[in-house]
Coordinates of C-alpha atoms and ligand atoms in Angstrom, one line a residue:
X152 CA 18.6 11.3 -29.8
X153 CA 16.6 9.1 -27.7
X154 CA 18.4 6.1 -26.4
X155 CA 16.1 3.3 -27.2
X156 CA 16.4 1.3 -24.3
X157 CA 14.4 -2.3 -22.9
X158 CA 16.0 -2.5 -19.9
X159 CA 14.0 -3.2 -17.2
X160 CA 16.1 -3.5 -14.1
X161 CA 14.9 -2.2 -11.1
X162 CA 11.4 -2.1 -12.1
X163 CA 8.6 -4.1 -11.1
X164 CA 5.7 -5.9 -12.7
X165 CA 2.8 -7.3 -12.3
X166 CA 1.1 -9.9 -14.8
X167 CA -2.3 -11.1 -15.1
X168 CA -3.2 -14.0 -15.6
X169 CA 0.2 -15.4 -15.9
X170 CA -0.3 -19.1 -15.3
X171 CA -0.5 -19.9 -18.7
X172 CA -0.5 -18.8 -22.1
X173 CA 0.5 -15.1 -23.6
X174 CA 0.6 -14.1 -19.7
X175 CA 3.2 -16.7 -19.0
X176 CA 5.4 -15.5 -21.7
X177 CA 4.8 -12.0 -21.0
X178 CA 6.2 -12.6 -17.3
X179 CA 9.4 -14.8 -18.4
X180 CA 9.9 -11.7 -21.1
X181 CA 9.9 -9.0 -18.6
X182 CA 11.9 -11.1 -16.2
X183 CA 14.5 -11.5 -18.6
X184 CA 14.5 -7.7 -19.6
X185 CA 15.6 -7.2 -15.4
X186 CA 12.2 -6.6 -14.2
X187 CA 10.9 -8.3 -10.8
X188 CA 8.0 -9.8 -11.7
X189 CA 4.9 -10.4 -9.9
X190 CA 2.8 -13.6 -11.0
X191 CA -0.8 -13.7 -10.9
X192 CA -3.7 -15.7 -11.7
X193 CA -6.1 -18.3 -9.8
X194 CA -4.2 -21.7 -10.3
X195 CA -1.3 -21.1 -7.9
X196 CA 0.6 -24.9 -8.5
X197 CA 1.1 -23.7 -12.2
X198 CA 2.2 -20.1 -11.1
X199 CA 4.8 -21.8 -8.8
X200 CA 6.4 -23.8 -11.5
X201 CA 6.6 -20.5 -13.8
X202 CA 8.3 -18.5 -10.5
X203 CA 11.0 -21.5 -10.1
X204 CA 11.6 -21.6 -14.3
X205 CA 12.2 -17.8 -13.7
X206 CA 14.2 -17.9 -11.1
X207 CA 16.3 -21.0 -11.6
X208 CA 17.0 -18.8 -15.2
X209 CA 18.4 -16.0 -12.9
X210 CA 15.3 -13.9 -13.2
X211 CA 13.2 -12.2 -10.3
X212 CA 9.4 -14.0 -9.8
X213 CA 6.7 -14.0 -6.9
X214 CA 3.2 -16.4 -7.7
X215 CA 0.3 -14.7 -6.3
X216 CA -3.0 -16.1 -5.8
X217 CA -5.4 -13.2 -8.1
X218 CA -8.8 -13.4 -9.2
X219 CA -9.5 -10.2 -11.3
X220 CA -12.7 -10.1 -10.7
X221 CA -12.9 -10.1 -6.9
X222 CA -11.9 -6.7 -5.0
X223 CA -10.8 -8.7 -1.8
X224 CA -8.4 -10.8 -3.6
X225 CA -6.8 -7.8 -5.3
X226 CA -7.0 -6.1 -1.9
X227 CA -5.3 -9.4 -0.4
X228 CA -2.2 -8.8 -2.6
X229 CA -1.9 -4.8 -1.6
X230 CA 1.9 -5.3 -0.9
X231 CA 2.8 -6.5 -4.2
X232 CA -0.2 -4.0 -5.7
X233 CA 1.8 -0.8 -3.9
X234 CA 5.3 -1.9 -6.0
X235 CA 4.0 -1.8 -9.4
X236 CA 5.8 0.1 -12.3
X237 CA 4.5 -2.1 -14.9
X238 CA 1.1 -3.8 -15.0
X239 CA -0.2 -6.0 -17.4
X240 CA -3.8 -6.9 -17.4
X241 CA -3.4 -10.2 -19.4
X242 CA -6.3 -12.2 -17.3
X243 CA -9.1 -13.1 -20.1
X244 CA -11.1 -15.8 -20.8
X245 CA -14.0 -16.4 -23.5
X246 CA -17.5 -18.3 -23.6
X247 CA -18.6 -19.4 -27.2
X248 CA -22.0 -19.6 -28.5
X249 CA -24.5 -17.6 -31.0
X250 CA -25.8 -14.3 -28.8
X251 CA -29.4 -16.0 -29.7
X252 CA -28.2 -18.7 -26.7
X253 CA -25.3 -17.3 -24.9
X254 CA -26.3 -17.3 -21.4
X255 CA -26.5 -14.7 -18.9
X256 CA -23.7 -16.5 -16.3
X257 CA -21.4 -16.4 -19.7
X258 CA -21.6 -12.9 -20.5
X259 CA -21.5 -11.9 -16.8
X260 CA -17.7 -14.5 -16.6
X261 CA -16.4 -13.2 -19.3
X262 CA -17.8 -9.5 -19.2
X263 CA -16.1 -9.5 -15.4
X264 CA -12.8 -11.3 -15.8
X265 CA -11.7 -9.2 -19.1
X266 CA -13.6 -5.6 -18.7
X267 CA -14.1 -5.1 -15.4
X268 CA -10.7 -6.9 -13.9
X269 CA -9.2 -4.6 -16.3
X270 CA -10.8 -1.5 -14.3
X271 CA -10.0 -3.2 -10.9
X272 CA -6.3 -3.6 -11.5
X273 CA -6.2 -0.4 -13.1
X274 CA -7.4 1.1 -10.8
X275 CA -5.8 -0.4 -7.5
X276 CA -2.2 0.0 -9.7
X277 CA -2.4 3.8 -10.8
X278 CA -4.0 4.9 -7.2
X279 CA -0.8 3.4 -5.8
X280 CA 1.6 4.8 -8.7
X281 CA -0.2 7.9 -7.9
X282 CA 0.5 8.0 -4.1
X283 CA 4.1 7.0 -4.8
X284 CA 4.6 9.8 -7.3
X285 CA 6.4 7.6 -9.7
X286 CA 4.8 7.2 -12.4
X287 CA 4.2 4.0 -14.3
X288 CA 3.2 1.8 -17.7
X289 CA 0.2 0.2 -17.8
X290 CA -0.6 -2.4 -20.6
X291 CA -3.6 -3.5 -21.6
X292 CA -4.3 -7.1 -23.4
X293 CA -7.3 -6.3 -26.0
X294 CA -7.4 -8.4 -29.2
X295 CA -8.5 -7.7 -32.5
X296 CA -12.3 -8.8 -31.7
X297 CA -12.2 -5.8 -29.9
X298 CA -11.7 -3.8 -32.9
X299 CA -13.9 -6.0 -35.8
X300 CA -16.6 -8.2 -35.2
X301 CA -16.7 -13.0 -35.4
X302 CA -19.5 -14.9 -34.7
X303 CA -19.9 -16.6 -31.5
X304 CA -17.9 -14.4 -29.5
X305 CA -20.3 -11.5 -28.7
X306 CA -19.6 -11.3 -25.1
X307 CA -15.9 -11.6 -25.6
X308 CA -15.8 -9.2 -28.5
X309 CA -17.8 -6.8 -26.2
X310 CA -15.5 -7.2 -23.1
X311 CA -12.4 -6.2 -25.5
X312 CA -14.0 -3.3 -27.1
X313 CA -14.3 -2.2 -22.9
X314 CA -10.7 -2.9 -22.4
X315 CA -9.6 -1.1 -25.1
X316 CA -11.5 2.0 -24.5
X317 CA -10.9 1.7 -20.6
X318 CA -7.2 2.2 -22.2
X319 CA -8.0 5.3 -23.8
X320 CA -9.7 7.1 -20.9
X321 CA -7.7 5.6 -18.6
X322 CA -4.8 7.2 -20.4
X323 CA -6.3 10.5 -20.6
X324 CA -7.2 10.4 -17.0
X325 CA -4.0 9.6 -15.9
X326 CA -1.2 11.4 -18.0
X327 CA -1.0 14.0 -15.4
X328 CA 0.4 11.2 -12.9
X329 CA 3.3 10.1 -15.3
X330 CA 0.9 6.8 -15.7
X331 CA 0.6 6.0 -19.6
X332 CA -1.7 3.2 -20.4
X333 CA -1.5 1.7 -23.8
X334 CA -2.9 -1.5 -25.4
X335 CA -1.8 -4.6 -27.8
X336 CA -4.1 -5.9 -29.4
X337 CA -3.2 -9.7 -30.6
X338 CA -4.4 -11.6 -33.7
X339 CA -4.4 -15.0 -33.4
X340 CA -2.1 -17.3 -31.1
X341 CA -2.7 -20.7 -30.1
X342 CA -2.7 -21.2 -26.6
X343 CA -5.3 -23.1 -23.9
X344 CA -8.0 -20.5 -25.0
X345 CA -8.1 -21.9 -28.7
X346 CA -6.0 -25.0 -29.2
X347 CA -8.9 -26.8 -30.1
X348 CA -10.0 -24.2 -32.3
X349 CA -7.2 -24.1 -34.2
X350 CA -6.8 -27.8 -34.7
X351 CA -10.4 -28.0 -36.4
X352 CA -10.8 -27.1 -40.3
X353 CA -12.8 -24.4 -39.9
X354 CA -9.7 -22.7 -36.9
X355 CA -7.3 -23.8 -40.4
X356 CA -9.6 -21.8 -42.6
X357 CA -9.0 -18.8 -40.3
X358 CA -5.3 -19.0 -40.7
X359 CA -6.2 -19.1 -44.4
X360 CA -7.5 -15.1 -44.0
X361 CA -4.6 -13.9 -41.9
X362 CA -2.8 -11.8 -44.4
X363 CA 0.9 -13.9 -43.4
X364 CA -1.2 -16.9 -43.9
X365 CA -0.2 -17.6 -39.9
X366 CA -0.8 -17.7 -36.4
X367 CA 1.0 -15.5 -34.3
X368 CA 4.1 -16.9 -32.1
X369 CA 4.3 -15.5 -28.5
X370 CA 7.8 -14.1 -29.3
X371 CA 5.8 -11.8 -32.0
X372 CA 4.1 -10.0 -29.2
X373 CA 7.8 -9.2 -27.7
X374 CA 8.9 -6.3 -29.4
X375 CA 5.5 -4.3 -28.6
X376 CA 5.8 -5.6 -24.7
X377 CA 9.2 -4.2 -24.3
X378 CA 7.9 -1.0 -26.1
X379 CA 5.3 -0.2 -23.9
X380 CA 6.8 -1.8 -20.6
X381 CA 9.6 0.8 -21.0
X382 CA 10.6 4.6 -21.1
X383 CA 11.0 3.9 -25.6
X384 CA 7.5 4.5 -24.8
X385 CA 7.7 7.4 -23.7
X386 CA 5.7 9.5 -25.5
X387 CA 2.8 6.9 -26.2
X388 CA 0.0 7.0 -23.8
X389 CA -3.8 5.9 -25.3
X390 CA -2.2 4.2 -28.1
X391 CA -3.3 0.3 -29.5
X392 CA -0.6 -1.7 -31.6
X393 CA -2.1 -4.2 -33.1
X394 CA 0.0 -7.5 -33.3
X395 CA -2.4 -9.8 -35.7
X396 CA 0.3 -10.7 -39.0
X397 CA -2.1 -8.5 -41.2
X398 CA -5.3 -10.2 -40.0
X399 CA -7.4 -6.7 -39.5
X400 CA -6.6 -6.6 -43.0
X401 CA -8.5 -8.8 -44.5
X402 CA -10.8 -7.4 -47.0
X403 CA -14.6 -7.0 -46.7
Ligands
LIG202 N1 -4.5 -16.5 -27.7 C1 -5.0 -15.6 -28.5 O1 -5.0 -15.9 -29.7 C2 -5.4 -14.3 -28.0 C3 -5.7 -13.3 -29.0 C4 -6.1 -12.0 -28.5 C5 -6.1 -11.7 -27.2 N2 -5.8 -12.7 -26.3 C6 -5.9 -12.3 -24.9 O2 -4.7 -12.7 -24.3 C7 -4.9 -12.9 -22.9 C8 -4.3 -14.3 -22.5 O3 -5.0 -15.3 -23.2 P1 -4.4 -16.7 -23.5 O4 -4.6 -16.9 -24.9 O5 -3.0 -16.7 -23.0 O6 -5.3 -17.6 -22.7 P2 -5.1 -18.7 -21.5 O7 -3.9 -19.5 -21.8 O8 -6.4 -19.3 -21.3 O9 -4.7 -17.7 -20.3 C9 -5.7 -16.9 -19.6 C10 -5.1 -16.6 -18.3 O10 -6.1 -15.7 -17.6 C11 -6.1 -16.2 -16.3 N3 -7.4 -15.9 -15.7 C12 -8.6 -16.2 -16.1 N4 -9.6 -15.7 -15.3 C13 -8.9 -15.0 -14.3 C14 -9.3 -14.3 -13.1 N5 -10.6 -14.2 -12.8 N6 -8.3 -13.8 -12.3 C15 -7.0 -14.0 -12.6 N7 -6.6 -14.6 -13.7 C16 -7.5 -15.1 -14.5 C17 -5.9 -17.7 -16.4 O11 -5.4 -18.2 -15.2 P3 -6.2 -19.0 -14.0 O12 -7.2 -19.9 -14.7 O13 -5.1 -19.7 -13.3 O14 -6.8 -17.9 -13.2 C18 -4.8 -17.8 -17.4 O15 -3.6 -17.6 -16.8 C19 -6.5 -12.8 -22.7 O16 -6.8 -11.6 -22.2 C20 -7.0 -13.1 -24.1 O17 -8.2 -12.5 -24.3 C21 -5.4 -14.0 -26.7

């Protein structure tokens, strides 16, 4: 029998978008599983405070400054890039409004931070997990618009649907280098993206039609992390574990 086995020790990571939110989380959870973390995102103050939290904690954590969307900044951080057995592309962000008035600047933001950072980072990781010869877990942050359809969120619904497919033939592309790439996709959790959202009636009504009648909690999404971040996964490559308290559910 398989040992099932989280322990990261001796690997390294690298997390997306990790100044706030799910990717903040996801970095102090890898951390504590033994992994060396690397911390990206733009806002570097708030990255620094999450590498001391880390570290004071006993943990392993490196702030880099990372914009997703910019080849030259991923190219600027090639050191930590070439160390990777774990990647997580976390880095999203959404633009609200009917597809009648969302602009072209907001599809092109959110379109390039949370489909085609996704393909960036893939791609810089698995060519250097490739050289290396080493293999590696690469997991990809989708989200349940990506799977069924809301109003007001066409260009983020479209960008997830492109991550999550990116997963797929990413993972068939790159099985033959030892490189799985898997997905979660998250229901609901409140975080910077939707706080205000979620503190309106019609974000209450919402938690109304998730089948557990709640928003997620970040330590929801830990079990799948740890899954896919280590060898338990071994056999999963192309896969999406949806992590959404029953939301997808919900009947028609
Ligand atoms: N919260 C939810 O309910 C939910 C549900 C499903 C999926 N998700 C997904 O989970 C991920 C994290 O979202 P969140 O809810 O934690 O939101 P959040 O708190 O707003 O975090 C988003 C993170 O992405 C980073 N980011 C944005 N653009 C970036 C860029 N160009 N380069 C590098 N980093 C960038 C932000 O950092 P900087 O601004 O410092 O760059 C921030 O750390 C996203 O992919 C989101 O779509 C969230």
């Amino acid at each position: 029998m398989t040992k099932i086995n989280a322990d990261l020790h001796g690997k390294v990571a690298l997390v997306t978008g990790a100044s706030s939110g799910l990717g903040a989380h996801f970095a102090t959870v890898l951390a504590k599983a033994g992994a060396k973390v690397f911390i990206g995102a733009r806002r570097i103050e708030a990255l620094a405070a999450l590498a001391q939290d880390i570290n004071d904690a006993g943990g392993r954590a490196e702030a880099i400054s990372l914009d997703v969307t910019n080849p030259a900044s991923i190219e600027s951080i090639s050191d930590a890039v070439s160390q990777v057995d774990i990647l997580v592309n976390n880095a999203g962000i959404t633009r609200e409004s009917a597809m009648l008035d969302m602009s072209e600047d907001d599809w092109d933001a959110v379109v390039d931070t949370n489909a085609k950072g996704v393909f960036l980072m893939t791609q810089a990781v698995a060519r250097a997990m490739k050289a290396r010869g080493t293999g590696g877990s690469i997991i990809n942050i989708g989200s349940i618009l990506g799977i069924r359809q809301g109003g007001m969120v066409s260009t983020y619904a479209a960008s997830k649907a492109a991550a999550l497919q990116l997963t797929k033939v990413s993972a068939l592309e790159l099985a033959r280098y030892g490189i799985r790439v898997n997905a979660i996709a998250p229901g609901y959790f409140k975080t910077e993206m939707n706080a205000e959202f979620f503190e309106s009636s019609a974000g209450q009504a919402m938690v109304k039609r998730i089948s557990m009648r709640r928003l997620g909690n970040l330590d929801d999404l830990d079990g799948p992390l740890l899954l896919l971040a280590s060898d338990s996964s071994q056999y999963m490559t192309g896969s999406v574990i949806e992590v959404d308290g029953g939301h997808l559910l919900s009947t028609l």
